[in-house]
Coordinates of C-alpha atoms in Angstrom, one line a residue:
M1 CA 21.8 -24.6 0.7
I2 CA 18.4 -25.0 1.9
P3 CA 16.7 -21.5 1.5
S4 CA 14.8 -20.2 4.8
R5 CA 11.3 -20.5 4.8
T6 CA 11.1 -18.0 7.6
K7 CA 9.1 -14.7 6.1
Q8 CA 7.8 -11.6 7.8
I9 CA 3.7 -11.8 8.7
N10 CA 1.9 -8.7 7.1
I11 CA 0.0 -7.3 10.4
F12 CA -3.4 -6.7 8.3
D13 CA -3.4 -10.4 8.1
T14 CA -2.9 -11.1 11.6
Y15 CA -5.2 -8.7 12.9
E16 CA -7.5 -10.0 10.3
E17 CA -6.9 -13.7 11.7
L18 CA -7.3 -12.7 15.5
I19 CA -11.3 -11.0 14.8
K20 CA -11.8 -14.5 13.1
K21 CA -10.7 -16.1 16.2
Q22 CA -12.8 -13.8 18.4
K23 CA -16.0 -15.0 16.6
D24 CA -15.3 -18.5 15.9
E25 CA -12.7 -19.5 18.1
T26 CA -12.6 -18.1 21.3
P27 CA -10.6 -20.1 23.7
E28 CA -7.8 -20.1 21.3
F29 CA -7.9 -16.2 21.2
I30 CA -8.0 -16.0 24.7
K31 CA -5.0 -18.1 24.8
L32 CA -3.1 -15.5 22.7
M33 CA -4.0 -12.7 24.8
R34 CA -2.6 -14.6 27.9
E35 CA 0.3 -15.2 26.2
N36 CA 0.8 -11.9 24.4
F37 CA -0.7 -9.2 26.3
K38 CA -0.4 -7.7 29.8
I39 CA -3.2 -5.3 30.9
E40 CA -0.8 -4.2 33.9
D41 CA 1.3 -2.6 31.4
Y42 CA -1.5 0.1 30.1
I43 CA -3.2 0.8 33.1
P44 CA -3.1 4.4 34.2
T45 CA -1.6 5.5 37.5
E46 CA -4.5 7.7 38.6
F47 CA -6.8 4.4 38.0
R48 CA -4.7 2.2 40.1
W49 CA -4.5 5.2 42.8
K50 CA -8.4 5.6 43.1
F51 CA -9.4 2.0 42.9
N52 CA -6.6 1.2 45.9
K53 CA -8.0 4.1 47.6
H54 CA -11.7 3.2 47.4
M55 CA -11.1 -0.3 48.0
G56 CA -8.4 0.1 50.9
R57 CA -5.6 -2.3 52.1
S58 CA -7.7 -5.4 52.6
R59 CA -8.9 -5.5 49.1
E60 CA -10.2 -8.9 48.4
Y61 CA -9.9 -8.4 44.4
L62 CA -7.2 -7.2 42.3
L63 CA -7.8 -4.0 39.7
E64 CA -6.3 -6.7 36.9
G65 CA -9.0 -8.8 38.0
F66 CA -12.1 -6.6 37.5
I67 CA -10.3 -5.5 33.8
N68 CA -9.9 -8.8 32.8
A69 CA -13.1 -9.9 33.7
L70 CA -15.0 -7.2 32.0
L71 CA -13.0 -7.3 29.0
L72 CA -13.6 -11.5 28.8
Q73 CA -17.3 -10.3 28.8
R74 CA -16.9 -8.3 25.7
I75 CA -14.9 -10.6 23.9
L76 CA -16.9 -13.9 24.5
G77 CA -20.2 -11.4 23.7
I78 CA -21.8 -12.0 26.8
P79 CA -24.5 -9.9 27.6
T80 CA -25.2 -9.6 31.1
I81 CA -22.8 -10.1 34.4
T82 CA -24.8 -13.1 35.8
L83 CA -23.9 -15.0 32.8
L84 CA -20.1 -13.9 33.0
R85 CA -20.4 -14.8 36.5
N86 CA -21.4 -18.6 35.7
I87 CA -19.0 -18.8 32.9
L88 CA -16.0 -17.8 35.3
I89 CA -17.5 -20.2 38.2
L90 CA -17.5 -23.4 35.7
S91 CA -14.2 -22.3 34.5
K92 CA -10.8 -22.3 36.8
E93 CA -8.7 -21.1 33.6
L94 CA -10.7 -18.1 33.4
R95 CA -10.6 -17.6 36.9
K96 CA -6.8 -17.7 36.9
F97 CA -6.6 -15.3 34.0
C98 CA -8.5 -13.0 36.2
Y99 CA -6.6 -13.3 39.3
F100 CA -10.1 -14.6 40.8
D101 CA -9.9 -17.1 44.0
K102 CA -13.6 -16.6 44.1
V103 CA -15.7 -14.8 41.7
P104 CA -17.1 -11.2 42.5
G105 CA -20.8 -10.9 43.2
N106 CA -23.1 -9.2 40.7
D107 CA -22.8 -6.2 42.5
K108 CA -19.3 -5.5 42.7
F109 CA -19.0 -5.6 39.1
T110 CA -21.8 -3.4 38.7
R111 CA -20.6 -0.8 41.1
F112 CA -16.8 -1.2 39.5
K113 CA -18.5 0.0 36.3
K114 CA -20.5 2.9 37.7
D115 CA -17.3 4.3 39.9
F116 CA -14.6 4.0 37.9
K117 CA -16.4 4.8 34.3
S118 CA -14.1 7.9 34.0
E119 CA -10.8 5.7 34.9
I120 CA -12.0 3.0 32.4
K121 CA -12.3 5.8 29.4
L122 CA -8.6 6.8 30.8
L123 CA -7.6 3.4 30.1
L124 CA -9.2 3.6 26.6
N125 CA -7.3 6.6 25.9
E126 CA -3.9 5.1 27.0
L127 CA -4.6 2.3 24.3
V128 CA -5.1 4.6 21.9
T129 CA -1.8 6.4 22.4
A130 CA 0.0 3.0 22.3
T131 CA -1.9 1.7 19.5
E132 CA -1.2 5.0 17.0
P133 CA 2.3 3.9 16.1
I134 CA 1.1 0.4 14.9
C135 CA -1.8 2.3 12.9
Q136 CA 0.9 4.5 11.2
K137 CA 3.0 1.4 10.3
M138 CA -0.2 -0.2 8.7
N139 CA -0.7 2.5 6.7
S140 CA 0.1 6.0 7.4
K141 CA -2.5 7.6 5.0
L142 CA -5.6 5.9 6.6
A143 CA -3.8 6.3 10.2
S144 CA -4.2 10.2 9.3
T145 CA -7.7 10.0 8.5
L146 CA -10.4 10.8 11.3
I147 CA -13.9 9.5 10.4
M148 CA -16.9 10.6 13.2
D149 CA -20.3 9.2 13.6
T150 CA -23.0 9.0 16.1
T151 CA -24.7 6.5 17.4
G152 CA -27.3 5.4 20.3
I153 CA -27.3 2.5 22.6
E154 CA -30.7 1.3 23.7
A155 CA -31.6 1.3 27.4
Y156 CA -33.9 -0.8 28.9
V157 CA -37.1 1.0 29.3
K158 CA -40.9 0.3 28.4
E159 CA -40.6 3.0 25.5
N160 CA -38.4 0.9 23.7
N161 CA -40.9 -2.3 23.6
D162 CA -42.2 -2.4 19.9
K163 CA -45.8 -2.5 21.2
Y164 CA -45.4 1.1 22.6
F165 CA -44.4 2.7 19.4
N166 CA -47.1 0.4 17.2
A167 CA -50.2 1.3 19.6
I168 CA -49.3 5.2 18.6
L169 CA -48.6 4.4 15.2
Q170 CA -51.7 2.3 14.8
N171 CA -53.8 5.2 15.8
L172 CA -52.5 7.6 13.6
K173 CA -53.0 5.6 10.7
E174 CA -56.8 5.0 11.4
Y175 CA -56.7 8.8 11.4
A176 CA -55.0 9.1 8.5
K177 CA -57.1 7.0 6.3
D178 CA -59.3 9.9 4.7
K179 CA -56.3 12.3 4.8
P180 CA -54.1 12.3 1.8
G181 CA -50.8 13.7 2.4
F182 CA -50.7 13.0 6.3
D183 CA -47.6 10.9 7.2
P184 CA -48.6 8.8 10.3
Y185 CA -44.8 8.2 10.9
L186 CA -43.7 11.6 11.4
A187 CA -47.1 12.3 13.3
A188 CA -46.0 9.3 15.5
Y189 CA -42.4 10.8 16.1
A190 CA -43.9 14.0 17.2
K191 CA -46.4 12.6 19.6
M192 CA -43.6 10.4 21.2
P193 CA -42.1 12.0 24.5
S194 CA -38.7 13.6 24.3
H195 CA -37.3 11.2 27.0
A196 CA -38.2 7.9 28.8
E197 CA -40.7 8.2 31.5
K198 CA -38.5 6.7 34.1
N199 CA -34.9 8.1 33.3
D200 CA -34.8 11.6 31.5
E201 CA -31.3 11.0 29.8
V202 CA -32.6 8.4 27.9
R203 CA -33.3 10.3 24.8
N204 CA -36.0 9.5 21.8
M205 CA -33.9 9.5 18.8
H206 CA -33.8 8.0 15.0
V207 CA -31.1 5.4 15.2
N208 CA -30.4 3.0 11.9
G209 CA -33.9 4.0 10.3
E210 CA -35.7 3.0 13.4
F211 CA -37.2 5.2 16.6
C212 CA -35.8 4.1 20.1
Y213 CA -35.0 5.7 23.3
A214 CA -31.2 5.8 23.8
H215 CA -28.1 6.9 25.4
K216 CA -26.4 8.8 22.6
Y217 CA -22.5 8.6 21.7
A218 CA -20.0 10.1 19.1
V219 CA -17.6 7.9 17.9
L220 CA -14.2 8.6 16.4
T221 CA -12.3 6.1 14.3
N222 CA -9.6 6.2 11.8
G223 CA -9.4 5.0 8.1
L224 CA -8.4 1.5 9.6
G225 CA -11.9 1.4 11.4
L226 CA -9.6 1.5 14.9
I227 CA -11.8 3.3 17.6
R228 CA -9.8 6.8 18.4
D229 CA -12.4 7.8 21.1
I230 CA -16.2 7.2 22.4
V231 CA -18.1 10.1 23.9
P232 CA -21.2 9.8 25.6
L233 CA -23.1 12.9 24.8
D234 CA -24.7 13.0 28.2
K235 CA -25.7 15.5 30.5
E236 CA -22.1 15.8 31.6
F237 CA -20.8 16.7 28.2
K238 CA -23.2 19.2 27.7
E239 CA -22.8 21.0 30.7
K240 CA -18.8 21.7 29.6
H241 CA -19.4 22.6 26.4
K242 CA -23.0 24.5 27.1
D243 CA -21.5 27.3 24.9
C244 CA -21.8 25.4 21.7
I245 CA -24.3 22.3 22.5
R246 CA -28.0 22.8 22.2
M247 CA -29.6 19.5 22.0
E248 CA -32.7 19.4 23.9
D249 CA -35.3 20.9 21.8
K250 CA -37.4 18.3 19.8
T251 CA -38.9 18.9 16.6
D252 CA -41.4 17.1 14.5
S253 CA -38.7 16.0 11.9
P254 CA -36.4 12.9 13.2
D255 CA -34.1 13.8 10.4
L256 CA -33.9 17.2 11.2
D257 CA -33.2 16.6 15.1
K258 CA -30.4 14.3 14.2
T259 CA -28.7 16.6 11.7
V260 CA -28.8 19.4 14.3
S261 CA -27.4 17.5 16.9
D262 CA -24.6 16.0 15.4
S263 CA -23.6 19.0 13.8
L264 CA -23.4 20.6 16.8
S265 CA -21.3 17.9 18.7
L266 CA -18.3 17.8 15.8
K267 CA -16.5 21.1 17.4
P268 CA -16.4 19.8 21.1
V269 CA -15.7 16.2 20.2
V270 CA -13.0 16.8 17.8
G271 CA -11.4 19.6 19.7
D272 CA -11.2 17.4 23.1
F273 CA -9.6 14.5 21.1
L274 CA -7.3 16.6 19.7
C275 CA -6.3 18.4 23.2
K276 CA -5.6 14.7 24.5
H277 CA -3.5 13.6 21.6
P278 CA -1.6 16.8 20.6
E279 CA 1.0 14.2 19.1
F280 CA -1.6 12.8 16.6
V281 CA -1.3 14.4 12.8
C282 CA -4.9 14.3 10.9
H283 CA -4.9 15.4 7.6
T284 CA -8.2 14.4 6.6
F285 CA -12.0 14.2 8.4
I286 CA -14.8 12.5 7.0
G287 CA -18.4 12.8 8.1
D288 CA -21.7 12.2 6.7
T289 CA -24.3 15.0 5.5
A290 CA -25.1 15.8 9.1
F291 CA -21.9 17.3 10.0
D292 CA -22.8 20.1 6.9
A293 CA -22.5 23.3 8.8
I294 CA -20.1 26.3 7.7
E295 CA -18.7 26.6 11.5
N296 CA -17.7 23.0 11.4
Y297 CA -15.7 23.9 8.2
S298 CA -14.1 26.7 9.6
F299 CA -13.0 24.7 12.7
L300 CA -11.5 21.9 10.7
L301 CA -9.6 23.8 7.9
K302 CA -9.1 27.3 9.6
G303 CA -8.6 26.4 13.1
G304 CA -5.1 25.4 13.2
H305 CA -6.0 21.8 13.9
G306 CA -3.8 20.5 10.8
F307 CA -6.7 19.3 8.5
K308 CA -6.3 19.5 5.2
R309 CA -9.6 18.9 3.9
A310 CA -12.9 17.9 5.4
V311 CA -15.1 15.2 3.1
I312 CA -18.7 15.9 4.2
P313 CA -21.2 15.6 1.4
L314 CA -23.7 19.0 1.2
N315 CA -27.1 18.5 2.8
P316 CA -29.8 19.4 0.5
R317 CA -31.7 20.7 3.9
N318 CA -29.1 23.4 4.3
Q319 CA -30.9 25.6 1.3
K320 CA -30.0 28.8 3.2
Y321 CA -26.2 28.2 2.4
Q322 CA -26.8 27.6 -1.4
T323 CA -24.8 29.7 -3.7
P324 CA -26.2 30.9 -7.2
G325 CA -24.7 29.4 -10.2
F326 CA -23.4 26.3 -8.3
D327 CA -25.1 22.9 -8.0
Q328 CA -25.5 21.2 -4.6
L329 CA -21.9 19.4 -5.0
G330 CA -20.3 22.9 -5.1
R331 CA -19.6 22.4 -9.0
P332 CA -20.3 26.0 -11.4
F333 CA -23.5 24.9 -13.4
C334 CA -24.4 25.7 -17.0
E335 CA -28.0 26.9 -17.3
S336 CA -27.6 26.3 -20.9
A337 CA -26.4 22.9 -20.9
N338 CA -28.4 22.0 -17.9
L339 CA -24.8 20.4 -16.8
P340 CA -22.2 21.1 -14.2
F341 CA -18.6 22.2 -15.5
Q342 CA -16.1 19.7 -15.4
Y343 CA -13.2 19.8 -12.8
A344 CA -9.8 20.4 -14.8
D345 CA -7.3 20.8 -12.0
V346 CA -6.0 22.9 -9.3
C347 CA -3.9 25.7 -10.8
K348 CA -0.9 27.2 -8.3
G349 CA 1.1 30.3 -9.4
K350 CA 3.8 32.4 -7.5
N351 CA 2.1 34.7 -5.2
R352 CA -1.2 33.4 -6.1
A353 CA -3.8 31.3 -3.8
P354 CA -4.4 27.9 -5.2
R355 CA -7.2 27.8 -7.8
M356 CA -9.9 25.5 -9.4
K357 CA -9.9 25.1 -13.0
W358 CA -13.1 24.4 -14.2
V359 CA -14.1 23.6 -18.1
C360 CA -17.1 23.7 -20.2
P361 CA -19.4 20.7 -19.5
L362 CA -19.6 19.8 -23.4
S363 CA -15.7 20.0 -23.6
V364 CA -13.3 16.6 -24.6
Y365 CA -9.9 16.8 -23.7
K366 CA -8.0 15.6 -26.6
K367 CA -4.4 15.9 -27.6
G368 CA -3.4 17.8 -24.8
K369 CA -6.0 20.5 -25.3
W370 CA -10.1 21.3 -24.5
R371 CA -12.0 21.0 -27.4
T372 CA -15.7 22.3 -26.7
S373 CA -18.8 20.8 -29.1
C374 CA -21.0 23.4 -28.0
E375 CA -23.5 24.4 -30.6
N376 CA -23.9 27.9 -28.9
P377 CA -20.7 28.4 -27.2
C378 CA -21.0 31.3 -24.5
T379 CA -16.9 32.1 -25.6
K380 CA -15.5 32.2 -28.9
S381 CA -12.6 30.3 -27.5
L382 CA -12.5 26.9 -29.3
C383 CA -12.1 25.4 -25.7
G384 CA -15.3 26.7 -24.2
R385 CA -15.9 28.6 -21.2
M386 CA -13.3 28.1 -18.4
I387 CA -14.2 29.2 -14.7
Y388 CA -11.7 29.3 -11.8
T389 CA -12.6 29.3 -8.0
Y390 CA -10.8 29.8 -5.3
T391 CA -11.1 27.7 -1.9
D392 CA -11.7 30.5 0.4
D393 CA -15.3 28.9 0.9
C394 CA -14.9 26.1 3.2
R395 CA -18.0 24.5 2.7
L396 CA -18.0 24.5 -1.1
Y397 CA -14.4 23.6 -1.4
P398 CA -13.5 22.0 1.7
G399 CA -9.7 21.3 0.1
A400 CA -8.3 20.6 -3.1
V401 CA -10.5 17.7 -3.9
P402 CA -13.9 19.0 -5.4
R403 CA -17.3 16.8 -4.5
G404 CA -18.5 14.7 -7.1
T405 CA -15.2 13.7 -8.6
D406 CA -13.9 10.0 -8.5
H407 CA -11.3 11.1 -6.0
W408 CA -13.9 12.5 -3.6
N409 CA -16.0 9.7 -3.9
N410 CA -13.1 7.1 -3.3
I411 CA -12.1 8.8 0.0
Y412 CA -15.5 8.8 0.9
R413 CA -16.2 5.5 0.5
Q414 CA -13.5 5.1 4.0
R415 CA -16.5 6.3 6.2
T416 CA -18.1 2.9 5.7
V417 CA -15.2 1.6 8.0
I418 CA -16.7 3.2 11.2
E419 CA -20.4 1.5 10.4
R420 CA -18.8 -1.7 10.6
T421 CA -16.7 -0.8 13.6
L422 CA -19.8 0.4 15.3
S423 CA -21.8 -2.9 13.7
Y424 CA -18.8 -5.3 15.2
C425 CA -19.0 -3.5 18.8
K426 CA -23.0 -4.1 18.8
D427 CA -23.1 -7.2 17.6
V428 CA -20.2 -9.2 18.4
Y429 CA -19.2 -7.5 22.0
A430 CA -23.0 -7.5 22.4
I431 CA -23.5 -4.1 23.6
A432 CA -26.5 -3.3 21.5
H433 CA -29.0 -4.3 24.2
P434 CA -28.1 -4.0 27.8
R435 CA -30.6 -4.8 30.3
T436 CA -30.0 -1.7 32.3
Q437 CA -30.9 1.9 31.5
D438 CA -28.0 3.5 33.7
R439 CA -25.7 5.5 31.6
H440 CA -22.6 5.0 33.1
T441 CA -22.8 1.1 32.7
I442 CA -23.8 1.6 29.6
S443 CA -20.8 3.7 28.8
A444 CA -18.3 1.8 30.7
D445 CA -19.5 -1.6 28.5
F446 CA -19.1 0.6 25.3
F447 CA -15.8 1.7 26.5
F448 CA -14.5 -2.3 27.0
A449 CA -15.6 -2.7 23.4
G450 CA -13.2 0.0 22.3
I451 CA -10.5 -1.6 24.8
A452 CA -11.4 -5.4 23.5
Q453 CA -10.7 -3.8 19.7
L454 CA -7.4 -2.4 20.8
V455 CA -6.1 -4.9 22.7
T456 CA -6.9 -7.2 19.8
L457 CA -4.4 -5.0 17.4
I458 CA -1.7 -5.0 20.0
I459 CA -1.7 -9.0 20.2
A460 CA -1.5 -8.8 16.1
D461 CA 1.2 -6.5 16.2
K462 CA 3.2 -8.6 18.6
I463 CA 2.6 -11.6 16.7
S464 CA 3.5 -10.4 13.3
A465 CA 6.7 -9.7 14.4
K466 CA 7.5 -13.2 15.2
P467 CA 8.8 -15.5 11.8
L468 CA 6.3 -18.1 10.6
S469 CA 7.7 -20.9 12.2
S470 CA 6.9 -19.7 15.5
L471 CA 3.7 -18.3 14.6
R472 CA 2.1 -21.5 13.6
S473 CA 1.9 -22.7 16.8
L474 CA 0.0 -19.9 17.8
I475 CA -2.7 -19.0 15.1
A476 CA -2.5 -22.6 13.3

């Protein structure tokens, strides 16, 4: 009997293959999209109702047409609407895919993004809900990890011209020649206006190691790098959360400004996300040092949101939070040996709270016992001094995994996936340098970048369910 060659395809492999096709074989990916995905199945009823009410009965273009066209813009990495229209005019097949008998004008595309920005966000939320079971199927542990970061999309304003900053910097460098210790870069940041002259919503910030004037966003992904939410940190957001957001004051330190604004945004961003998706189960939160604030640990670990650990490195700028006898990683510190204590294990006892066990930094574990080599031990015990700490301090002990251990480092490395996701959205989906300063248009483009990523995942899930014999004709 001839053995069957049919086998199940791993969804990870299929998703990676589709990502490559997006960049290298775009026509083939669009063919897969046309055969395996229909946007009509995911458009919220509220979106349809508002579009039909706005356009009237004698509408010339379908809602699906605008969405497919703007989705194609992101997949093809087209930076402007003018170039998108030229491609649609030249391609009958793409016009058919977008349900266009004739291509809408630039103004109609721009007006669509402005008028229906909130509804585009609803479409993104719908796809986030639809892809959650797929994420759980891929890796339930990573799907239950929530990663947060902030980013900026540079607006089309004169202040983003390199000549603008260089002119200020050059004058300060001349001034600093005979003044040792004077930092011209920090002085240039302090001298730059807090917002663009033509648009006060375009704020001065420090993004990816450079100064720029941009619209700021908070982004949530899971441990797989798949977008879970995109939140514009604009006036509407600040007005909605004015009780906990105070981002208008600018200092002379760009790093401090970023830390303050990021730490204040965590609670409302994560809180709104969990309210929109109460069925989601998140066990681990990962963020960078900008989110290191006592209020954030209390919200995540004691707010009843299901988080079991918050993997956030301590920020050395938060000196007011330092605890005597502990180092910056929250470990007990031995002044005599000038070394931190070694983490041993978590001790659990009946009717007792969990405790972390720390042993002498000069102890070695041999044959099931700890033995210290300290020449001047601070206890008569052969194993050296042991310290037990309780996990009540959510900042020093944000979960059962202490900072500085290999386990902690392995978990925190997962944060790099959100950096790769943001880089992919900006570079491949071409949203990094929009030719506009309007926040509604820029936000809509960012939402469509997230939609494009999730559409790719849905297509990968449908393809991976097919046997290899039928898959070859699709992605060969």
